[in-house]
JSON list of C-alpha atoms in Angstrom, two decimals:
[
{"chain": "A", "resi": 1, "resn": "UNK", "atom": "CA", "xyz": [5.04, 0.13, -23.57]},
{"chain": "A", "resi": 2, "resn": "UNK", "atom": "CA", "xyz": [6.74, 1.10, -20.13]},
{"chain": "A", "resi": 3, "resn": "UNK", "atom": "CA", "xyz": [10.22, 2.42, -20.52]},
{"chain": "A", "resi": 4, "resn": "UNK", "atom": "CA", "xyz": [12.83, 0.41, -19.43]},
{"chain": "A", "resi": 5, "resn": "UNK", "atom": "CA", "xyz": [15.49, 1.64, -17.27]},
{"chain": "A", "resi": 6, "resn": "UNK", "atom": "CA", "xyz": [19.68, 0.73, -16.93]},
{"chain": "A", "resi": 7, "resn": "UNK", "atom": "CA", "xyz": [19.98, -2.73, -16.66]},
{"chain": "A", "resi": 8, "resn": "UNK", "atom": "CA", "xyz": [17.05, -3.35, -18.26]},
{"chain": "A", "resi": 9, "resn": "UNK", "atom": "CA", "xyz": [14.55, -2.69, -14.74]},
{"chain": "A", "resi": 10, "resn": "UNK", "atom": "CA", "xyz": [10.98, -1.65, -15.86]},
{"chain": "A", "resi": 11, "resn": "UNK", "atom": "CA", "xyz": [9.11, -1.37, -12.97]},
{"chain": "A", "resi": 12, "resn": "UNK", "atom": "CA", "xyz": [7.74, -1.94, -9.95]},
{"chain": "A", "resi": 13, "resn": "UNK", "atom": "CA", "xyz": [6.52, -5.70, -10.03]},
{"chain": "A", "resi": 14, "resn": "UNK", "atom": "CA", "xyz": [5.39, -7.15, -6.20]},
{"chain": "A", "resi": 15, "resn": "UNK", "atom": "CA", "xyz": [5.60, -4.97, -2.94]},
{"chain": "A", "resi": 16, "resn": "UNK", "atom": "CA", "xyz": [6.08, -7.24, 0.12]},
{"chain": "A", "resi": 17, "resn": "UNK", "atom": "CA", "xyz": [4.68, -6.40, 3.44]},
{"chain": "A", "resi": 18, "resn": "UNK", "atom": "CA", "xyz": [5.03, -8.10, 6.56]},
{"chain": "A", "resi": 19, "resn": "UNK", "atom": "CA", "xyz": [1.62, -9.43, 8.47]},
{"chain": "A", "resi": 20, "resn": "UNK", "atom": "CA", "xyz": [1.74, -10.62, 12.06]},
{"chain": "A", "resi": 21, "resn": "UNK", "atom": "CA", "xyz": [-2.03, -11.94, 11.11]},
{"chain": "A", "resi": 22, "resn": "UNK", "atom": "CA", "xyz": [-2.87, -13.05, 7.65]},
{"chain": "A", "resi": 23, "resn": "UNK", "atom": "CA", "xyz": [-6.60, -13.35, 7.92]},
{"chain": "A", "resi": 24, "resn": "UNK", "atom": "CA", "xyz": [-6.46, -9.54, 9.55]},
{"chain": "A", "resi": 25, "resn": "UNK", "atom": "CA", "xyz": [-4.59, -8.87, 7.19]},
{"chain": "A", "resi": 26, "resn": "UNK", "atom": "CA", "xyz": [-6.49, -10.35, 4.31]},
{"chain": "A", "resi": 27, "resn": "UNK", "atom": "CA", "xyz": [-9.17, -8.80, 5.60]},
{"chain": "A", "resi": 28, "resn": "UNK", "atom": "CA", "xyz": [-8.27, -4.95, 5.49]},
{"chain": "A", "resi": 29, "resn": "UNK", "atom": "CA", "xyz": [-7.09, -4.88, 2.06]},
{"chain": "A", "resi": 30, "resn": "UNK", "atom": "CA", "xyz": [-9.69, -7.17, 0.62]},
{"chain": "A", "resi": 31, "resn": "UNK", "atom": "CA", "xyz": [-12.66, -5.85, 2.25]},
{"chain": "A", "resi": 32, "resn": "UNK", "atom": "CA", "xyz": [-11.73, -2.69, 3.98]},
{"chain": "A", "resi": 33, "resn": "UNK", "atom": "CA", "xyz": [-9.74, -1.07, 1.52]},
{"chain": "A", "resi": 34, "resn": "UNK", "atom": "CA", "xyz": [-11.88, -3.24, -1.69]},
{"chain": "A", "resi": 35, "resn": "UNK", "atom": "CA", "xyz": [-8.13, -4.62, -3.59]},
{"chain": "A", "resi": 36, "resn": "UNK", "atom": "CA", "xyz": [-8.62, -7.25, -6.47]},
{"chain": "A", "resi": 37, "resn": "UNK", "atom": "CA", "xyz": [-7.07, -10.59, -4.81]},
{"chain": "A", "resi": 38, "resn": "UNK", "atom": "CA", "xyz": [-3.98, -11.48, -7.23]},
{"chain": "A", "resi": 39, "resn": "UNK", "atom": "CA", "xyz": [-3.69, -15.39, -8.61]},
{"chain": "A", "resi": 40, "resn": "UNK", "atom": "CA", "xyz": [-0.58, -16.98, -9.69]},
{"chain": "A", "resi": 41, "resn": "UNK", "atom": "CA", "xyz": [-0.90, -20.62, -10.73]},
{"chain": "A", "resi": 42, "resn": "UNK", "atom": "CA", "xyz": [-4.26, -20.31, -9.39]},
{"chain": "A", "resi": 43, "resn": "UNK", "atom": "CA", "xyz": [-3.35, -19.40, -5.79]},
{"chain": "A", "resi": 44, "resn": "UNK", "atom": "CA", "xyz": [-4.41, -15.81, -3.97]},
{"chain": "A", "resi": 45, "resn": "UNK", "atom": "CA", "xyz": [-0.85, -14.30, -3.79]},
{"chain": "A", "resi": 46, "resn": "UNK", "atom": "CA", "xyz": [-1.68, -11.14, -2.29]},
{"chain": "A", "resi": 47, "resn": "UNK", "atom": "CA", "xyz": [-3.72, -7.93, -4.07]},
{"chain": "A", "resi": 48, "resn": "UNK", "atom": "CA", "xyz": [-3.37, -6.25, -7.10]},
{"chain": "A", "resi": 49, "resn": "UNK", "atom": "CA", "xyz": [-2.79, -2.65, -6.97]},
{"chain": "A", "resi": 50, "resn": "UNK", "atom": "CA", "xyz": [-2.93, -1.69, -10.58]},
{"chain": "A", "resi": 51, "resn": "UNK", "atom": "CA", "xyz": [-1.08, -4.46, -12.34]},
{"chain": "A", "resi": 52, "resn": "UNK", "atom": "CA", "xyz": [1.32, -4.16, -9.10]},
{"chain": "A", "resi": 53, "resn": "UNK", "atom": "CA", "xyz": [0.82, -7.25, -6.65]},
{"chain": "A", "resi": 54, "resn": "UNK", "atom": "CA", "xyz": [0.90, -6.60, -3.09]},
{"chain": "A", "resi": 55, "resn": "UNK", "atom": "CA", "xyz": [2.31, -9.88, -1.35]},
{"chain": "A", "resi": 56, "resn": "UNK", "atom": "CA", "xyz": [1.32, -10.17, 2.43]},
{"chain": "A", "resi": 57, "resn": "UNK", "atom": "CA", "xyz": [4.38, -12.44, 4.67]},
{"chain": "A", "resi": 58, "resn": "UNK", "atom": "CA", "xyz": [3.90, -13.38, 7.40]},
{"chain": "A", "resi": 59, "resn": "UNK", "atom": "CA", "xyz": [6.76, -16.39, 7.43]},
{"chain": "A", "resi": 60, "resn": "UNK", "atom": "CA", "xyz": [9.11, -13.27, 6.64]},
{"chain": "A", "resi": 61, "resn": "UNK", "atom": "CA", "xyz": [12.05, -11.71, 8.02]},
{"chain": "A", "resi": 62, "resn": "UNK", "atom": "CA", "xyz": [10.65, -8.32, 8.88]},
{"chain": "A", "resi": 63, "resn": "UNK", "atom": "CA", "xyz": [8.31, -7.43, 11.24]},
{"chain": "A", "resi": 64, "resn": "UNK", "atom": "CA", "xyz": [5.19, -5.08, 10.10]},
{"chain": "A", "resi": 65, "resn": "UNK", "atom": "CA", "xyz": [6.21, -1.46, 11.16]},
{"chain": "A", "resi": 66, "resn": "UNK", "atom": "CA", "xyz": [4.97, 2.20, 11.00]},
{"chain": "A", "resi": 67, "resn": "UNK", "atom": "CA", "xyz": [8.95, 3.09, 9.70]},
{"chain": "A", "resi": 68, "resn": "UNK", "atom": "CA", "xyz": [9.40, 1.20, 6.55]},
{"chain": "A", "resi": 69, "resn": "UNK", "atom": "CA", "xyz": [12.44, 0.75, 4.44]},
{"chain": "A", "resi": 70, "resn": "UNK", "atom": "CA", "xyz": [11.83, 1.44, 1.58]},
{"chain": "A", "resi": 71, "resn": "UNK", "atom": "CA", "xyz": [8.51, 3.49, 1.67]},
{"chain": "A", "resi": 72, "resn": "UNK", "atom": "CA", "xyz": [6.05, 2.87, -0.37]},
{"chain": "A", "resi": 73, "resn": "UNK", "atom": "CA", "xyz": [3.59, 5.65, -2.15]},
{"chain": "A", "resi": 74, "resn": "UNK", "atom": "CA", "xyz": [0.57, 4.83, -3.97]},
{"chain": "A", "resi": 75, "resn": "UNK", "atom": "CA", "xyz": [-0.98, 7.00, -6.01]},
{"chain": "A", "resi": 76, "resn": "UNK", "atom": "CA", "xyz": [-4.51, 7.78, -6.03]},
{"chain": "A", "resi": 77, "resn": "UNK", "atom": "CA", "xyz": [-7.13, 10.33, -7.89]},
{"chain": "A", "resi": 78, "resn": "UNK", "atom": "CA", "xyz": [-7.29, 12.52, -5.08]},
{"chain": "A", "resi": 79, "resn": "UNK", "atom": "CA", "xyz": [-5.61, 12.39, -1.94]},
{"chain": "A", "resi": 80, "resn": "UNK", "atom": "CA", "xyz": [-8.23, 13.85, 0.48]},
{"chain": "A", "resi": 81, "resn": "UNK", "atom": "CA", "xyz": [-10.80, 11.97, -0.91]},
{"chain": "A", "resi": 82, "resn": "UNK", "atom": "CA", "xyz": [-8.89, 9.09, -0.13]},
{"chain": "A", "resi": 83, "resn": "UNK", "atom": "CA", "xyz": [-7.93, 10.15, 3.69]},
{"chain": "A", "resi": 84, "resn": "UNK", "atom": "CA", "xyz": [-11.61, 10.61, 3.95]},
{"chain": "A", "resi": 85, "resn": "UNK", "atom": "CA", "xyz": [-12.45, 7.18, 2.49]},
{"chain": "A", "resi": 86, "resn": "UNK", "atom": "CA", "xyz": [-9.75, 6.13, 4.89]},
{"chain": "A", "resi": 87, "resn": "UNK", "atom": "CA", "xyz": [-10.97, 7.63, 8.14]},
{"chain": "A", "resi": 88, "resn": "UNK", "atom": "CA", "xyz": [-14.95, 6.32, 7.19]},
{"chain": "A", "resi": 89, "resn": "UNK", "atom": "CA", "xyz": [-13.38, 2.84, 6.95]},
{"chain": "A", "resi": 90, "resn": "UNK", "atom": "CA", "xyz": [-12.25, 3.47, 10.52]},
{"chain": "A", "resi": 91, "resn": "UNK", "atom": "CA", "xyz": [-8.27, 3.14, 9.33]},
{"chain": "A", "resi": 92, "resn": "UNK", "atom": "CA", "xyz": [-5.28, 5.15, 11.37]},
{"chain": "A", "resi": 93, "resn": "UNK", "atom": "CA", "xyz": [-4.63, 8.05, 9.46]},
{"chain": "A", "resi": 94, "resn": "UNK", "atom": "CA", "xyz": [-0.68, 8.84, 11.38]},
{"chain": "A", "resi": 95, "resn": "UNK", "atom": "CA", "xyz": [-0.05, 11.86, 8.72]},
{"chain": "A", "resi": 96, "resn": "UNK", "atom": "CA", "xyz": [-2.84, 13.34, 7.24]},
{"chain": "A", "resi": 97, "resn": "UNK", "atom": "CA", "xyz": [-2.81, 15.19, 3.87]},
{"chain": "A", "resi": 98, "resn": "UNK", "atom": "CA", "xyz": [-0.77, 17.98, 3.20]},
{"chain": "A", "resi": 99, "resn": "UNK", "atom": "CA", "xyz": [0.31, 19.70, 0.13]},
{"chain": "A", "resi": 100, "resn": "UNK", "atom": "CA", "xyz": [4.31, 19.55, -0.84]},
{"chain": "A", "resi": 101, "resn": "UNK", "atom": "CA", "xyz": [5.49, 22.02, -2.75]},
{"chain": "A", "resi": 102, "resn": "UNK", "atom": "CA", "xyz": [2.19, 23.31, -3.80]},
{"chain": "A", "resi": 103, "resn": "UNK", "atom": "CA", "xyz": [2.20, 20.35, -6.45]},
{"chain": "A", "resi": 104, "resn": "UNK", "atom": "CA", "xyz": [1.14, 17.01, -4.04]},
{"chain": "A", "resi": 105, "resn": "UNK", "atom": "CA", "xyz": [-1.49, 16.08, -1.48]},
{"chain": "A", "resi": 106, "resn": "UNK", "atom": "CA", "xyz": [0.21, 13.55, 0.58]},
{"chain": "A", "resi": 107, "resn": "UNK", "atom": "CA", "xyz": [-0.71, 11.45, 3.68]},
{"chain": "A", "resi": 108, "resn": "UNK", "atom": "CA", "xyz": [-0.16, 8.14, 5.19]},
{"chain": "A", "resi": 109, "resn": "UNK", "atom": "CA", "xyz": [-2.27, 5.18, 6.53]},
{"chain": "A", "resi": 110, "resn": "UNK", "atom": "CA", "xyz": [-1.95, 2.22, 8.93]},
{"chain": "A", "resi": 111, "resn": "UNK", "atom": "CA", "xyz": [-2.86, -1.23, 7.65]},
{"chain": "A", "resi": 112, "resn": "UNK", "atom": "CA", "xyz": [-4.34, -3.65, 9.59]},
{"chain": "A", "resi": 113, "resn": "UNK", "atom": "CA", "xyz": [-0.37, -5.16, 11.12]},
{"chain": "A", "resi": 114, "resn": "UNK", "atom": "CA", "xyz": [1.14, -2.00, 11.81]},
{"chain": "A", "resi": 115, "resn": "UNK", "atom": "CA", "xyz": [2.39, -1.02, 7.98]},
{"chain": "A", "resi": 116, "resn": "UNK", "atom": "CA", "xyz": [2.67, 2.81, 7.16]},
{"chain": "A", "resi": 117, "resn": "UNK", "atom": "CA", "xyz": [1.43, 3.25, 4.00]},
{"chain": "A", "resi": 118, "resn": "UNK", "atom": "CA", "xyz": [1.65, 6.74, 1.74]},
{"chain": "A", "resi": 119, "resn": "UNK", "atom": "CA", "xyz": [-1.09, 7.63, -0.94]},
{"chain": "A", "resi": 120, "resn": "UNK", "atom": "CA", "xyz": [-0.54, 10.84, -3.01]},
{"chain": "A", "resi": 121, "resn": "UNK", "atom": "CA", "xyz": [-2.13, 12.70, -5.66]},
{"chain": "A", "resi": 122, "resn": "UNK", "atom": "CA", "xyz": [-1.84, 16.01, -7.84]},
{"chain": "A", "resi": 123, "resn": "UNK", "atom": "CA", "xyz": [-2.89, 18.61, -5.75]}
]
């Protein structure tokens, strides 16, 4: 059972991202970067990152953007086998993998519209 926080907020549920090009877009995270497609009702609503969806607007107010608000991390088993995975796939790779604090490997990626995207793991 997750632990639930003040006023009662669990966790995190859908992460939105603009997409100036939906097919491109579908694309990279379906077959470049190998996400489950999400279903609600039957429809593809994005991909599923764990049991978080990942939505993909491109009717939205925000424009896709390599300095998001809020940023998002995901984790991952190892963070420069993941940059590596990354860079064979032929993705940007703006900050590559450093350790913080001698406890995280961090680094960032470009999806296919322009979104900066952080992966960490325990160094």
């Amino acid at each position: 059972m997750t632990p639930t926080a003040p006023l009662g907020l669990k966790r995190v549920k859908v992460i939105a991202l603009a997409a100036s090009d939906v097919a491109r877009a579908r694309h990279f995270y379906g077959s470049v970067l190998g996400l489950e497609p999400a279903f609600e009702a039957g429809l593809q609503v994005g991909y599923l990152l764990g049991d978080i969806v990942l939505m993909l607007k491109d009717d939205w107010y925000g424009k896709p953007t390599a300095e998001p608000n809020p940023r998002i991390t995901l984790e991952c088993v190892d963070a420069r086998a993941t940059e590596a995975g990354l860079r064979a796939r032929e993705v940007t790779i703006p900050d590559p993998v450093e350790c913080y604090d001698g406890s995280f490997l961090v680094g960032s990626f470009l999806d296919s519209e322009g979104n900066k995207l952080w992966f960490c793991s325990e160094a």
